[in-house]
Coordinates of C-alpha atoms and ligand atoms in Angstrom, one line a residue:
X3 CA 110.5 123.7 95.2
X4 CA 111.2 125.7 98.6
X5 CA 114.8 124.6 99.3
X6 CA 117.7 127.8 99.2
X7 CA 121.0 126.6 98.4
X8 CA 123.0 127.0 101.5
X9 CA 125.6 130.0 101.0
X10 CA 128.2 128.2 103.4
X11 CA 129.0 125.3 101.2
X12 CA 131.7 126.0 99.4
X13 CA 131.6 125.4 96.0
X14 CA 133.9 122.2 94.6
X15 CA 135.4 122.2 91.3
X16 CA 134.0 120.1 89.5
X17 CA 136.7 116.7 89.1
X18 CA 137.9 116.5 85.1
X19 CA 136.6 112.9 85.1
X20 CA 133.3 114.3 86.4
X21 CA 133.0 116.9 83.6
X22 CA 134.3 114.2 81.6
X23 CA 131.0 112.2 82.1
X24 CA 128.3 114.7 81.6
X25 CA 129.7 115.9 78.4
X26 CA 129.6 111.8 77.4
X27 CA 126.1 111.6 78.5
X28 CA 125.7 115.0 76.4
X29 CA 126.8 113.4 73.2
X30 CA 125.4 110.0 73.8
X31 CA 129.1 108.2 74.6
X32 CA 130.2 105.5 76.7
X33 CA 130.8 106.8 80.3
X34 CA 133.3 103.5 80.7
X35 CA 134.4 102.0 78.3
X36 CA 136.5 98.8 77.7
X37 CA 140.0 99.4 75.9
X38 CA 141.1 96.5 73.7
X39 CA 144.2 96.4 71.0
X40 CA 143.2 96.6 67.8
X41 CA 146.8 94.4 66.0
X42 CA 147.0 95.1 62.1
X43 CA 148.4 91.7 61.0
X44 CA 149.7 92.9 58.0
X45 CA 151.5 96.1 59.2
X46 CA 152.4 95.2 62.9
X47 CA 150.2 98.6 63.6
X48 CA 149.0 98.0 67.5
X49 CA 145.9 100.8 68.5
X50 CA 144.1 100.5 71.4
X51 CA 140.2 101.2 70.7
X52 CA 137.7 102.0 73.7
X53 CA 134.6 100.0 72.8
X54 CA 131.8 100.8 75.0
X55 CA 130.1 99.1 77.6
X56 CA 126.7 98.1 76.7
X57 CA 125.2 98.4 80.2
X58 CA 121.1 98.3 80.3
X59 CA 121.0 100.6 83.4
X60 CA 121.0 104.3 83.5
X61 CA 123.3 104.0 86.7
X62 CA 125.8 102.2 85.4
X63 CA 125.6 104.3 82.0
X64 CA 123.4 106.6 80.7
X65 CA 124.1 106.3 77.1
X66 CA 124.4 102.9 76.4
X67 CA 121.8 102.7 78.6
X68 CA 119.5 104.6 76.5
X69 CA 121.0 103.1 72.8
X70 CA 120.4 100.1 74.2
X71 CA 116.4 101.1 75.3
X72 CA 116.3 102.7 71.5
X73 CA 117.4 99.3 70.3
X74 CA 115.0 97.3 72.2
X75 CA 112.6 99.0 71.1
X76 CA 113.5 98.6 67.4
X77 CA 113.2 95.3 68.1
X78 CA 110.0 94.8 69.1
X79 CA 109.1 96.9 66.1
X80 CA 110.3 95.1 64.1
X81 CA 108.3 92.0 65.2
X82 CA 105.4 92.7 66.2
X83 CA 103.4 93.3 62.8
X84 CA 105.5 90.9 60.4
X85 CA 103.4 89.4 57.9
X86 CA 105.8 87.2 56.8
X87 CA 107.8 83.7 58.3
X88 CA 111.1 85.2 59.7
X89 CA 114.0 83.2 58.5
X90 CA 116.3 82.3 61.4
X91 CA 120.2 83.3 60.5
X92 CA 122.7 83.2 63.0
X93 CA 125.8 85.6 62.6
X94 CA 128.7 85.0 62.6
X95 CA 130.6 86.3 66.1
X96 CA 132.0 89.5 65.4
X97 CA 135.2 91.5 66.3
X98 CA 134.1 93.2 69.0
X99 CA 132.1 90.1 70.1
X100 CA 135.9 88.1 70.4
X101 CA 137.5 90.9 72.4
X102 CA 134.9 90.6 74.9
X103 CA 134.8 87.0 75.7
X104 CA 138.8 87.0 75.4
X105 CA 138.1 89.5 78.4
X106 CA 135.7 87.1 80.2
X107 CA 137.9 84.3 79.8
X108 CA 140.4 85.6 81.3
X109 CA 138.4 87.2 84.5
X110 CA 137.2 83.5 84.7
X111 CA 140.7 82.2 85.0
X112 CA 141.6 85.2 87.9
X113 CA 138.2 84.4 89.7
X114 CA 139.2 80.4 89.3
X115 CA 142.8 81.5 91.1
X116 CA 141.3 83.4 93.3
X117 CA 138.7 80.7 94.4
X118 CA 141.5 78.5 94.9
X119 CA 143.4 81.2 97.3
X120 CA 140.1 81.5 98.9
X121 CA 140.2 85.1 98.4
X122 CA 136.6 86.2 99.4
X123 CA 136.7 89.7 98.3
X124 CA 138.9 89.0 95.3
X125 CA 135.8 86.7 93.9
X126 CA 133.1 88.8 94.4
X127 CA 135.3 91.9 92.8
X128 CA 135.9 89.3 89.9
X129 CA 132.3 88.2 89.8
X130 CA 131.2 92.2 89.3
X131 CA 133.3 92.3 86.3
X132 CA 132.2 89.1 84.2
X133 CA 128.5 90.0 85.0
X134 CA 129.9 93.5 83.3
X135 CA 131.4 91.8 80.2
X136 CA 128.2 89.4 80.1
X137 CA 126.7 92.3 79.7
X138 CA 128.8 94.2 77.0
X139 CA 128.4 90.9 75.6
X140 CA 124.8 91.1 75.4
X141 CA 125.2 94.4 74.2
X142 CA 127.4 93.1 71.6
X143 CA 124.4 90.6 70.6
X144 CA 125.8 87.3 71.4
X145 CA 123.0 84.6 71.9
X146 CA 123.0 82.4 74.8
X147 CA 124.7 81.9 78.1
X148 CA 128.7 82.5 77.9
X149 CA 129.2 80.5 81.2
X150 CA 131.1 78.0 80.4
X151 CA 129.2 74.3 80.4
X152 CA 130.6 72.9 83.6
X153 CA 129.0 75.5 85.4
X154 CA 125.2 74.6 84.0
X155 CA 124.2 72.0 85.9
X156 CA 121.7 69.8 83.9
X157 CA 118.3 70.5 85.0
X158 CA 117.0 67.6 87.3
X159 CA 114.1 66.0 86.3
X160 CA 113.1 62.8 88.0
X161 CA 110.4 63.1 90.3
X162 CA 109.5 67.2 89.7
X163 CA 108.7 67.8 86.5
X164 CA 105.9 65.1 86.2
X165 CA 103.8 66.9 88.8
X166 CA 103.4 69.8 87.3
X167 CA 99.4 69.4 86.5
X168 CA 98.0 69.8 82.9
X169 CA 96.1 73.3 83.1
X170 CA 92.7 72.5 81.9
X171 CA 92.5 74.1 78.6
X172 CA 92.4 73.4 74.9
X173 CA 95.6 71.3 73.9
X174 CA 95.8 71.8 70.2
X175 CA 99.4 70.3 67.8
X176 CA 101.1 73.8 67.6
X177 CA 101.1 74.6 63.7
X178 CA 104.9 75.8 62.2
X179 CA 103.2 79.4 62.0
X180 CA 103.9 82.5 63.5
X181 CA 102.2 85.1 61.8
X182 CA 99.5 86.5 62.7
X183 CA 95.5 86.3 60.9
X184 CA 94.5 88.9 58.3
X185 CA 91.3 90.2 58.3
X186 CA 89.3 91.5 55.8
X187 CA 86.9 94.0 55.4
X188 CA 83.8 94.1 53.4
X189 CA 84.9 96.8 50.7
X190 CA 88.3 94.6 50.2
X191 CA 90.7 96.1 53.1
X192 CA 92.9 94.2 54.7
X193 CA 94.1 94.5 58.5
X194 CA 96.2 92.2 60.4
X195 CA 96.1 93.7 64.2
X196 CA 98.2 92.3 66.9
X197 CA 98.1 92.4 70.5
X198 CA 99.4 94.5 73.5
X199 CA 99.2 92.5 76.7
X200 CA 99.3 93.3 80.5
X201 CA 99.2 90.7 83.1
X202 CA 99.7 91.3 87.2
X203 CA 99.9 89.3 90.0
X204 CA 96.9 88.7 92.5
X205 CA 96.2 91.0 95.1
X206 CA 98.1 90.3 98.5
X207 CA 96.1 92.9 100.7
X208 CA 94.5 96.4 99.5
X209 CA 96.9 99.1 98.6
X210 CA 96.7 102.6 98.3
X211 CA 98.1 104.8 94.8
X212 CA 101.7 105.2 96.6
X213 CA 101.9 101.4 96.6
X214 CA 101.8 101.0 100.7
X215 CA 99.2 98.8 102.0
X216 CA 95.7 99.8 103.2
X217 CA 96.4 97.3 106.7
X218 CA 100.3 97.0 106.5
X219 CA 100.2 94.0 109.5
X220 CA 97.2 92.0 106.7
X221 CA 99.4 92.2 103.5
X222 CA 100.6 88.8 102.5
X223 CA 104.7 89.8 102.3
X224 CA 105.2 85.8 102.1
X225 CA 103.3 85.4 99.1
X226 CA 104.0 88.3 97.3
X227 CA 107.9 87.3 98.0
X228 CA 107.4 84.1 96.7
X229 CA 105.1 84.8 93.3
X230 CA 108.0 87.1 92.5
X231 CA 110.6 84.8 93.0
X232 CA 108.8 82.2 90.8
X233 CA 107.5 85.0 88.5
X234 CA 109.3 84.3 85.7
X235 CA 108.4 80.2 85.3
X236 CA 104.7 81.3 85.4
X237 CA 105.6 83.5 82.4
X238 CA 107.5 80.6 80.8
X239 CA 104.6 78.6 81.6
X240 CA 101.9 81.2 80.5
X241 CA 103.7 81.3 76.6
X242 CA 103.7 77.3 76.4
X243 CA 100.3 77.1 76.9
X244 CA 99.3 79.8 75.2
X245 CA 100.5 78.2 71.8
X246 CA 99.2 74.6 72.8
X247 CA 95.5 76.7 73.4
X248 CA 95.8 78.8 70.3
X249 CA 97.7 76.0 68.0
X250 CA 100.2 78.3 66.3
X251 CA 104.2 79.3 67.8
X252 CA 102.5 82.5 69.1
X253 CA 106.2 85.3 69.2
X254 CA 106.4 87.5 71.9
X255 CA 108.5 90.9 73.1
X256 CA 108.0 91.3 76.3
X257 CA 108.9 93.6 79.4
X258 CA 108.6 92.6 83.5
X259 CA 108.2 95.8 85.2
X260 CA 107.2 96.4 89.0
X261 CA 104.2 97.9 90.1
X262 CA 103.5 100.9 92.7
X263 CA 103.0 97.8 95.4
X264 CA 106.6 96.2 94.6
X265 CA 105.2 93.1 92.1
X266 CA 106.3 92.4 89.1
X267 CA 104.1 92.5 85.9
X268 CA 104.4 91.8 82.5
X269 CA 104.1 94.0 79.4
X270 CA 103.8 92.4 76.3
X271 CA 103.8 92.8 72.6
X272 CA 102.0 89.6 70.7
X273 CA 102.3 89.1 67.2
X274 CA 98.7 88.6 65.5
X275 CA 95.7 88.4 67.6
X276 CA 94.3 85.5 69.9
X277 CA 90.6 85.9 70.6
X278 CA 90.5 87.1 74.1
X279 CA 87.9 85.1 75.9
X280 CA 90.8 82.6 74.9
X281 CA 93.5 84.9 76.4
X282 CA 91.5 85.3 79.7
X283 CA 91.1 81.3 79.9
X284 CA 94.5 81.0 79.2
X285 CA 95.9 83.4 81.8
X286 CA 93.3 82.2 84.6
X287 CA 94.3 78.9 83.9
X288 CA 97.9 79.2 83.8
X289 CA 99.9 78.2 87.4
X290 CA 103.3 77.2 88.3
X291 CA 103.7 74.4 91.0
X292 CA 106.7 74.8 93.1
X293 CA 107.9 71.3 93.5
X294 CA 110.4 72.7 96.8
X295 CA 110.8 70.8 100.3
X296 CA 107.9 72.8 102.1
X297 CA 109.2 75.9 103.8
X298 CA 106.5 78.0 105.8
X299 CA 108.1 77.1 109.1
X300 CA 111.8 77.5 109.9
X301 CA 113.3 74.9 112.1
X302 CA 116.8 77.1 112.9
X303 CA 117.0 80.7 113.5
X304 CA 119.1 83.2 111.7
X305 CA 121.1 83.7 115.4
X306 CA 121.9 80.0 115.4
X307 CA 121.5 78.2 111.6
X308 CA 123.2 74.9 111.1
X309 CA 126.9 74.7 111.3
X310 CA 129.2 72.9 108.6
X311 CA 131.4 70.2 109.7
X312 CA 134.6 69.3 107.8
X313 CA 135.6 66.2 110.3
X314 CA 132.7 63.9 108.9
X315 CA 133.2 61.4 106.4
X316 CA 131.5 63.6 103.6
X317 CA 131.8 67.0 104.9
X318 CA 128.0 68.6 105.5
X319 CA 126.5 70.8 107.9
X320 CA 124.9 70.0 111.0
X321 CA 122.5 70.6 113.8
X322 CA 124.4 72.8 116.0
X323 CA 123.4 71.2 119.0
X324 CA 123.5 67.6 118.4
X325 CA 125.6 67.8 115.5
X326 CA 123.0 65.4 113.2
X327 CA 123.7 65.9 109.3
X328 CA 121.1 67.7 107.8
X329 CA 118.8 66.4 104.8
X330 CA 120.8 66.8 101.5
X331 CA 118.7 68.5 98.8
X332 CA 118.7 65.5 96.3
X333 CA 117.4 63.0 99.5
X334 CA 114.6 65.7 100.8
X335 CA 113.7 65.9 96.8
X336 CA 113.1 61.7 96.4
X337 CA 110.9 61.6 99.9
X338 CA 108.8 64.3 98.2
X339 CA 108.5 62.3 95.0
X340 CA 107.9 59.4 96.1
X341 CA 104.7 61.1 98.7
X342 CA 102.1 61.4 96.2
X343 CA 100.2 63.0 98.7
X344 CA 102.4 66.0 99.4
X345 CA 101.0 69.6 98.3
X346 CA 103.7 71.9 96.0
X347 CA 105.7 74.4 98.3
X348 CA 104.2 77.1 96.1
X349 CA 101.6 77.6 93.6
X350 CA 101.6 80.7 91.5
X351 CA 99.3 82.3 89.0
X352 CA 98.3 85.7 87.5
X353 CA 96.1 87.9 88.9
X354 CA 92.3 88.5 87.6
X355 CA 93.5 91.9 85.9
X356 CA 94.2 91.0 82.6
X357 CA 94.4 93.9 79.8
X358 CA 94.0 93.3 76.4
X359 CA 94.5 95.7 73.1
X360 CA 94.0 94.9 69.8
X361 CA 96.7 97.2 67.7
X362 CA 97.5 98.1 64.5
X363 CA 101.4 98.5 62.6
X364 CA 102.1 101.7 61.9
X365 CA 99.5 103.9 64.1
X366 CA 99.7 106.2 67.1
X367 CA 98.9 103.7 69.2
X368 CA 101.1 101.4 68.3
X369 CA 103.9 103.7 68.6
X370 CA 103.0 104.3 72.2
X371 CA 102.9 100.8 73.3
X372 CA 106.3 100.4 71.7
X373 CA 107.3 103.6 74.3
X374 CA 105.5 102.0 77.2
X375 CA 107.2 98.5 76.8
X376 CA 110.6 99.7 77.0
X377 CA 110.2 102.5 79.1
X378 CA 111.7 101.3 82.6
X379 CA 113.9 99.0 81.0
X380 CA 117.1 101.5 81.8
X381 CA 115.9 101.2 85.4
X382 CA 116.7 98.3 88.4
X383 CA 113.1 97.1 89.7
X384 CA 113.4 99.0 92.7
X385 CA 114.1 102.3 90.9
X386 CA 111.1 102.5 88.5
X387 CA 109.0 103.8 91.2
X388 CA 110.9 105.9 94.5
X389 CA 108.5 105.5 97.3
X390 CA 107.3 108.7 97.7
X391 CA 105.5 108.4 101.2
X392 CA 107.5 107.4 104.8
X393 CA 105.1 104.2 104.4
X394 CA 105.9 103.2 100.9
X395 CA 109.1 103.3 101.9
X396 CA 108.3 101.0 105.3
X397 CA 106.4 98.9 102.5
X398 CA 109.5 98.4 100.4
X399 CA 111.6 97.8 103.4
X400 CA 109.5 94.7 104.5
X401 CA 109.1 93.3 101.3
X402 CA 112.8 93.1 100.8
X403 CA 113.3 91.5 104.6
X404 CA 110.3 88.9 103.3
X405 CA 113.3 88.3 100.4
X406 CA 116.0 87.7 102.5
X407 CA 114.7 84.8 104.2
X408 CA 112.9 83.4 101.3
X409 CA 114.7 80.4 99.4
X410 CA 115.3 82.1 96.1
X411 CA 116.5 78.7 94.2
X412 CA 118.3 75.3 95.5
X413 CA 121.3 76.0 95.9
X414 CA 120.2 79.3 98.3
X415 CA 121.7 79.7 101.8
X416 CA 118.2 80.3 103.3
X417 CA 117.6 76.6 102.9
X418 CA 119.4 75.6 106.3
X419 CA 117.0 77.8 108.0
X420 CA 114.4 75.0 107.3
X421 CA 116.9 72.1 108.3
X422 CA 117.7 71.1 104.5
X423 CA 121.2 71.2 103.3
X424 CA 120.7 73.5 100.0
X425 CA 121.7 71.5 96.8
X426 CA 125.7 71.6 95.9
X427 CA 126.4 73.0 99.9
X428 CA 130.0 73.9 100.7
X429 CA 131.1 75.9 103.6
X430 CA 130.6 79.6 104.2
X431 CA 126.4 79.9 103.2
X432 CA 125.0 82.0 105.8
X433 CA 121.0 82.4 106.0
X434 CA 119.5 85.6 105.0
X435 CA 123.3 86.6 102.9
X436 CA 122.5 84.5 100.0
X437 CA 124.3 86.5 96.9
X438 CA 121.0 85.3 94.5
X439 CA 119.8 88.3 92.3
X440 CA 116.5 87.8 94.1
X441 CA 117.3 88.8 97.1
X442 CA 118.8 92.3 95.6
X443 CA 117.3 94.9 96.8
X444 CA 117.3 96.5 92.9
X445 CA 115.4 93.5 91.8
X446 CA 112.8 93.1 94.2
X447 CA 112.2 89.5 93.9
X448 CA 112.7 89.0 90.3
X449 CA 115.9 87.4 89.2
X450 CA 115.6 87.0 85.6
X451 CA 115.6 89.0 82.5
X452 CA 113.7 92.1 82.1
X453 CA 113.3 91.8 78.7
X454 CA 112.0 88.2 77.0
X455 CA 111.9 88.1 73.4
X456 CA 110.7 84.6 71.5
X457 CA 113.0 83.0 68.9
X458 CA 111.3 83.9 66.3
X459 CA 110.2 87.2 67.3
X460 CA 112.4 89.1 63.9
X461 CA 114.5 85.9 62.6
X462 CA 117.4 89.0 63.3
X463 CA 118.9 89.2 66.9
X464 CA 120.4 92.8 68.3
X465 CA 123.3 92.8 66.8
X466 CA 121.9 92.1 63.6
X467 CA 119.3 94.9 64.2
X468 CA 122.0 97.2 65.4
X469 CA 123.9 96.6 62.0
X470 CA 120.6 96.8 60.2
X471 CA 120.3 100.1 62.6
X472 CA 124.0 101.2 61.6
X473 CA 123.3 101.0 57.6
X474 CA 120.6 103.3 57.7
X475 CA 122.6 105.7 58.7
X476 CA 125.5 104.7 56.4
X477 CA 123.2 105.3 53.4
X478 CA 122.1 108.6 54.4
X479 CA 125.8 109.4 55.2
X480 CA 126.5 108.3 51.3
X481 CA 124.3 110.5 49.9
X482 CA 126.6 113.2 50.7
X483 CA 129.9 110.7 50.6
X484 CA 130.8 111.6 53.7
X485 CA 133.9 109.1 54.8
X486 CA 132.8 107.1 57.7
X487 CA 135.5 105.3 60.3
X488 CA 134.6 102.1 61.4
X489 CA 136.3 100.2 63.9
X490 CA 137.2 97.3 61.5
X491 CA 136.4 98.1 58.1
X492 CA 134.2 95.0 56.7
X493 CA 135.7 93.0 54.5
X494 CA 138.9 93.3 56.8
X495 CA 138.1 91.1 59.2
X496 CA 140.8 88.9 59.2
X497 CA 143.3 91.6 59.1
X498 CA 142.8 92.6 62.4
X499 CA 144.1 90.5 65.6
X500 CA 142.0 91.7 68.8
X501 CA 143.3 91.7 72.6
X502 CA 141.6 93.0 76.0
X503 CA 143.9 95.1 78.1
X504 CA 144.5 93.6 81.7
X505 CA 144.1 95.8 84.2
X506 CA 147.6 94.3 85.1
X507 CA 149.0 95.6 81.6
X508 CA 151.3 98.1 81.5
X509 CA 150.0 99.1 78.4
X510 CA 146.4 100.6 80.3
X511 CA 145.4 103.2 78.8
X512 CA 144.0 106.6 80.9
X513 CA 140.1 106.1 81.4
X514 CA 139.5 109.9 80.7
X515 CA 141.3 109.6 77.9
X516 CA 139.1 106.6 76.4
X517 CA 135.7 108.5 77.3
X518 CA 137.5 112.1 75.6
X519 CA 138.0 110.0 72.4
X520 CA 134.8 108.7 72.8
X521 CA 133.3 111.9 72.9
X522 CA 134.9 113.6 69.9
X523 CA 134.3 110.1 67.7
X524 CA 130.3 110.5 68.6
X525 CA 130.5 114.7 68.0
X526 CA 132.3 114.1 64.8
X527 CA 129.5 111.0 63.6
X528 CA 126.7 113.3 65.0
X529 CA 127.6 115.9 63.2
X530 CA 128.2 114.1 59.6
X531 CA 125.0 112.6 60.3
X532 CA 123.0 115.3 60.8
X533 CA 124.5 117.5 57.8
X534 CA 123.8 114.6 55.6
X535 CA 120.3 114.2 56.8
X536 CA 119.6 118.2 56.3
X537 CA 120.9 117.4 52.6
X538 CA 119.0 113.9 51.9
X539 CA 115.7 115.4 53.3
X540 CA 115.7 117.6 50.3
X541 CA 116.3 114.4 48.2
X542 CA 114.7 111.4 50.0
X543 CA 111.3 110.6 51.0
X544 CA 111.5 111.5 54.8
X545 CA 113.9 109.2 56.7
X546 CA 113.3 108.1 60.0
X547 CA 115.9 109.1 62.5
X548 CA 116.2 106.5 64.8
X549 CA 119.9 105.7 64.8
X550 CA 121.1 109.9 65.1
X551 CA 121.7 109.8 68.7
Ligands
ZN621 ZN1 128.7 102.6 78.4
ZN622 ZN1 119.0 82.8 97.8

């Protein structure tokens, strides 16, 4: 590094919120968390307890950030080499659980009011906030989507779904197994190996190492918008017939990650092992047809899209010259089911670069497979790899204008562009401003979740591997009878009444004040934890460490 600092700056103090913040990502605490009021039923005690926020990125917070990377990983762990039939319990929802969808319901309520007031930039301030709690509510381990049912629309099926083409593979009944083979070696050992898989996408024009393309004006930005945007079904798509091929509920943990070119790929752990010529069929074979009105040719432009008109009959938009209703979605959907003729919008499929490891529990390897699978998971797409070059950075830049225009789903904005109205249109959609995650510049195409773990991947889900996480260190805390404070003692659940604050409620409590508490709570549990562990290691047969931060 060349750079001098420049002696002319003057030198800010640094802000107590600010100083605040690194010592919370020092000791591994929340950076903002969430204050709820902790009511003791029986002695009409009221405390308000931060709980933290359970973000996945690094940007949003560090620490939970990184507990919740250390729990992924435990997680895939924990799967991946099981030799025996995980039994599926579901948990009960737990205090902290309640608080936080009390919290979301009532941000739902203030986003409903301020649909009805149509206050634009009250709703998308709103909308910030329950995709926060959906995700301390992730963090917090609950299952499923918390949006309430209305909002799901059912998933239409007539005339789609039939087209989608049988692959042509094996089709085998899928046996109520998901444990992998054990092998067997001539002097009497037994191994049973699973499977570490990498799949890309194809090629959409040569590339150099930094990611840009070899003939920038050649690359196919279209296509490689598109495959990512429909990424995710041809993973979906690539596990179904995976377990029809092999015949047994093949479990999964797996990562989507972006490449140096900008597309997504796919890291996965398999339990047991699938012979690989089988694999290789199965992911050549694999495709998702995009059953879409065909969009390769825009019939509006961005300057002058379709117009919505509130004075006809069943308000829709329009032409904007001659003021003709557009196509509705459900109509432009029938024509294309009822043309047997008419090619998908979109086909997607995997690339020819398949990678396959066979990998044993317990071993060096496996450990850094674990490390690699959950490596960029505290990181947005886009941030896994800065361009480092002025034309990765053009590269990254083009891609993302190939995303703005793309239709990303059927209700997206873009949709006018190509004279359809998109499906459930109300005023205000502009072309090229859709608000759909895969048009964000962070997630470069891919909407959907970064990390896809099968139902019976450990029978357990986080929560229950946090707890499971949590006792570990309890029991190495008890060997030395250290007292431990938990938020709600167990056993004492129904003692305890929980409420979220409102930012509207007097009662707020100072943010700093929250992360300062935070702070001390994880100093004072780091520090009980680690004399305890300096005293068991004497005692106990070495015990892993991987709750300490
Ligand atoms: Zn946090
Ligand atoms: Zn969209």
């Amino acid at each position: 590094m060349t750079s001098t600092p420049n002696p002319i700056r003057k030198i800010r103090p640094p802000l107590a919120r600010e100083l605040a913040e690194a010592a919370a990502v020092e000791t591994g605490a929340c950076i903002r968390p969430l204050a709820v009021r902790r009511i003791d039923t029986t002695t009409g005690a009221r405390q308000v307890i931060p709980l933290p926020c359970g973000s996945t990125r690094a940007a949003k917070c560090p620490s939970c950030a990184e507990r919740s990377r250390r729990l992924r990983m435990w997680q895939a762990h924990e799967g991946w080499h099981l030799d025996t039939e995980p039994e599926i319990v579901t948990a009960e929802p737990t205090a902290e659980q309640l608080a936080v969808i009390g919290y979301r319901a009532d941000l739902e309520a203030a986003r409903a009011a301020a649909l009805a007031e149509n206050d634009a930039a009250g709703v998308a301030d709103l909308e910030c906030a329950i995709t926060d709690a959906d995700d301390m509510l992730r963090a917090a381990g609950a299952r499923g989507s918390s949006r309430p049912p209305g909002e799901r629309k059912p998933r239409r099926t007539r005339s789609t779904r039939r087209r989608q083409d049988a692959p042509n593979l094996p089709r085998l009944p899928i046996a109520n197994r998901t444990v992998g083979r054990t092998f067997e070696t001539p002097d009497g050992r037994t191994y049973r190996p699973s499977t570490f898989l990498t799949l890309t996408l194809p090629s959409y024009g040569r590339v150099y190492s930094d990611g840009s393309p070899v003939d920038p004006d050649a690359y196919d930005y279209r296509r490689a918008a598109r495959d990512a945007i429909h990424f995710g079904d041809l993973v979906d798509r690539l596990w179904q017939n995976l377990r029809r091929a092999a015949g047994w509920n093949v479990q999964y943990f797996a990562a989507v990650e972006p490449q140096r070119r900008g597309a997504p790929h796919l890291h996965a752990a398999v339990r047991g092992t699938i012979p690989r010529k089988l694999l290789r069929q199965v992911a050549a074979a694999t495709y998702h047809q995009v059953w879409w009105p065909a969009h390769d040719e825009p019939i509006y432009s961005p300057d002058r899209p379709p117009v919505w008109d509130e004075t006809l009959d069943g308000p829709a938009y329009v032409d904007p010259d001659i003021g003709r209703p557009l196509c509705t979605w459900d109509d432009t959907l029938d024509q294309l089911g009822a043309d047997k003729t008419a090619p998908p919008a979109h086909v997607v499929r995997f690339g020819t670069q398949v990678d396959i490891q066979g990998v044993l529990g317990d071993t060096e390897q496996a450990g850094q497979c674990l490390r690699y699978l959950v490596k960029y998971l505290t990181k947005s797409l886009d941030e896994c790899h800065e361009p480092d070059s002025p034309s990765a950075t053009v590269h990254v830049d083009r891609l993302a204008e190939a995303l703005r225009f793309e239709p990303c789903s059927p209700t997206c904005a873009n949709w006018l562009l190509y004279g359809v109205a998109p499906d459930n249109a109300k005023a205000g959609l502009v072309p090229g401003l859709c608000k759909g995650k895969a048009h964000k510049r962070a997630n470069l195409g891919y909407g959907g979740r970064r990390c896809l773990v099968s139902r019976k991947w450990s029978g357990r889900n986080l929560t229950e591997h946090r707890t499971e996480r949590r006792d570990h260190v309890l029991r190495t805390l008890g060997v030395v009878g250290a007292a431990v404070q938990q938020a709600t003692p167990d056993g004492d659940r129904e003692r305890y009444l929980w409420q979220p604050i409102r930012p509207s409620d007097p009662d707020q409590p100072d943010r700093l004040e929250l992360v300062l508490r935070l702070i001390s709570e994880r100093k004072r549990w780091r520090q009980q934890y680690e004399r305890a562990r300096d005293q068991a290691a004497a005692e106990l047969p070495a015990a892993d460490d991987h709750d300490a931060a």
